[in-house]
Amino acid sequence: MTAHSDGSANPNPGRGGAALVTSTLALGWPAAHATNNEMELLAALGALRLAAATPRCAS
């Protein structure tokens, strides 16, 4: 699985958002008040949680 994640806040701290995109899924999370680092970590955590929940093919 390949996942791309990003997060930001504008201004920093301020309104923020995080996103996660794979070849078959796009997710986003808004935040009323957050820092840029919090949003970056939330996006990365979402990718890790998705990877843990995704069944793998046995070789």
mmCIF file of C-alpha atoms in Angstrom:
data_model
loop_
_atom_site.group_PDB
_atom_site.id
_atom_site.type_symbol
_atom_site.label_atom_id
_atom_site.label_comp_id
_atom_site.label_asym_id
_atom_site.label_seq_id
_atom_site.Cartn_x
_atom_site.Cartn_y
_atom_site.Cartn_z
ATOM 1 C CA MET A 1 0.000 0.000 0.000
ATOM 2 C CA THR A 2 1.203 3.486 -0.832
ATOM 3 C CA ALA A 3 -0.249 6.412 1.111
ATOM 4 C CA HIS A 4 0.401 10.135 0.806
ATOM 5 C CA SER A 5 -0.380 12.332 3.810
ATOM 6 C CA ASP A 6 -0.196 16.035 4.579
ATOM 7 C CA GLY A 7 -1.349 18.443 7.239
ATOM 8 C CA SER A 8 -1.332 22.186 7.743
ATOM 9 C CA ALA A 9 -2.641 25.052 9.857
ATOM 10 C CA ASN A 10 -3.199 28.636 8.752
ATOM 11 C CA PRO A 11 -2.251 30.679 10.672
ATOM 12 C CA ASN A 12 -0.030 28.475 12.786
ATOM 13 C CA PRO A 13 -1.653 27.816 15.256
ATOM 14 C CA GLY A 14 -5.129 28.237 13.791
ATOM 15 C CA ARG A 15 -7.634 26.416 11.603
ATOM 16 C CA GLY A 16 -6.093 23.216 10.324
ATOM 17 C CA GLY A 17 -6.617 20.154 8.245
ATOM 18 C CA ALA A 18 -5.060 16.811 7.489
ATOM 19 C CA ALA A 19 -5.433 14.546 4.467
ATOM 20 C CA LEU A 20 -4.574 11.003 3.450
ATOM 21 C CA VAL A 21 -4.712 9.682 -0.124
ATOM 22 C CA THR A 22 -4.172 6.159 -1.466
ATOM 23 C CA SER A 23 -4.918 4.727 -4.905
ATOM 24 C CA THR A 24 -8.477 3.882 -3.789
ATOM 25 C CA LEU A 25 -9.257 6.200 -0.864
ATOM 26 C CA ALA A 26 -9.119 9.879 0.112
ATOM 27 C CA LEU A 27 -9.725 11.005 3.706
ATOM 28 C CA GLY A 28 -9.614 14.397 5.370
ATOM 29 C CA TRP A 29 -9.867 15.749 8.912
ATOM 30 C CA PRO A 30 -10.607 19.390 9.816
ATOM 31 C CA ALA A 31 -9.607 21.055 13.083
ATOM 32 C CA ALA A 32 -10.924 24.307 14.540
ATOM 33 C CA HIS A 33 -7.628 25.069 16.293
ATOM 34 C CA ALA A 34 -4.366 23.187 15.785
ATOM 35 C CA THR A 35 -0.724 23.601 14.901
ATOM 36 C CA ASN A 36 0.949 22.555 11.681
ATOM 37 C CA ASN A 37 2.822 19.761 13.494
ATOM 38 C CA GLU A 38 -0.384 18.384 15.031
ATOM 39 C CA MET A 39 -2.010 18.155 11.609
ATOM 40 C CA GLU A 40 1.073 16.543 10.025
ATOM 41 C CA LEU A 41 1.109 13.915 12.787
ATOM 42 C CA LEU A 42 -2.646 13.311 12.501
ATOM 43 C CA ALA A 43 -2.274 12.619 8.764
ATOM 44 C CA ALA A 44 0.665 10.250 9.325
ATOM 45 C CA LEU A 45 -1.219 8.459 12.122
ATOM 46 C CA GLY A 46 -4.181 8.006 9.798
ATOM 47 C CA ALA A 47 -1.886 6.347 7.246
ATOM 48 C CA LEU A 48 -0.470 3.994 9.884
ATOM 49 C CA ARG A 49 -3.933 3.066 11.141
ATOM 50 C CA LEU A 50 -5.107 2.383 7.606
ATOM 51 C CA ALA A 51 -2.056 0.207 6.918
ATOM 52 C CA ALA A 52 -2.668 -1.782 10.117
ATOM 53 C CA ALA A 53 -6.315 -2.354 9.170
ATOM 54 C CA THR A 54 -5.615 -3.347 5.549
ATOM 55 C CA PRO A 55 -5.510 -7.103 4.878
ATOM 56 C CA ARG A 56 -2.291 -8.278 3.264
ATOM 57 C CA CYS A 57 -1.954 -10.907 0.567
ATOM 58 C CA ALA A 58 -0.076 -14.043 1.631
ATOM 59 C CA SER A 59 2.792 -14.894 -0.711
#
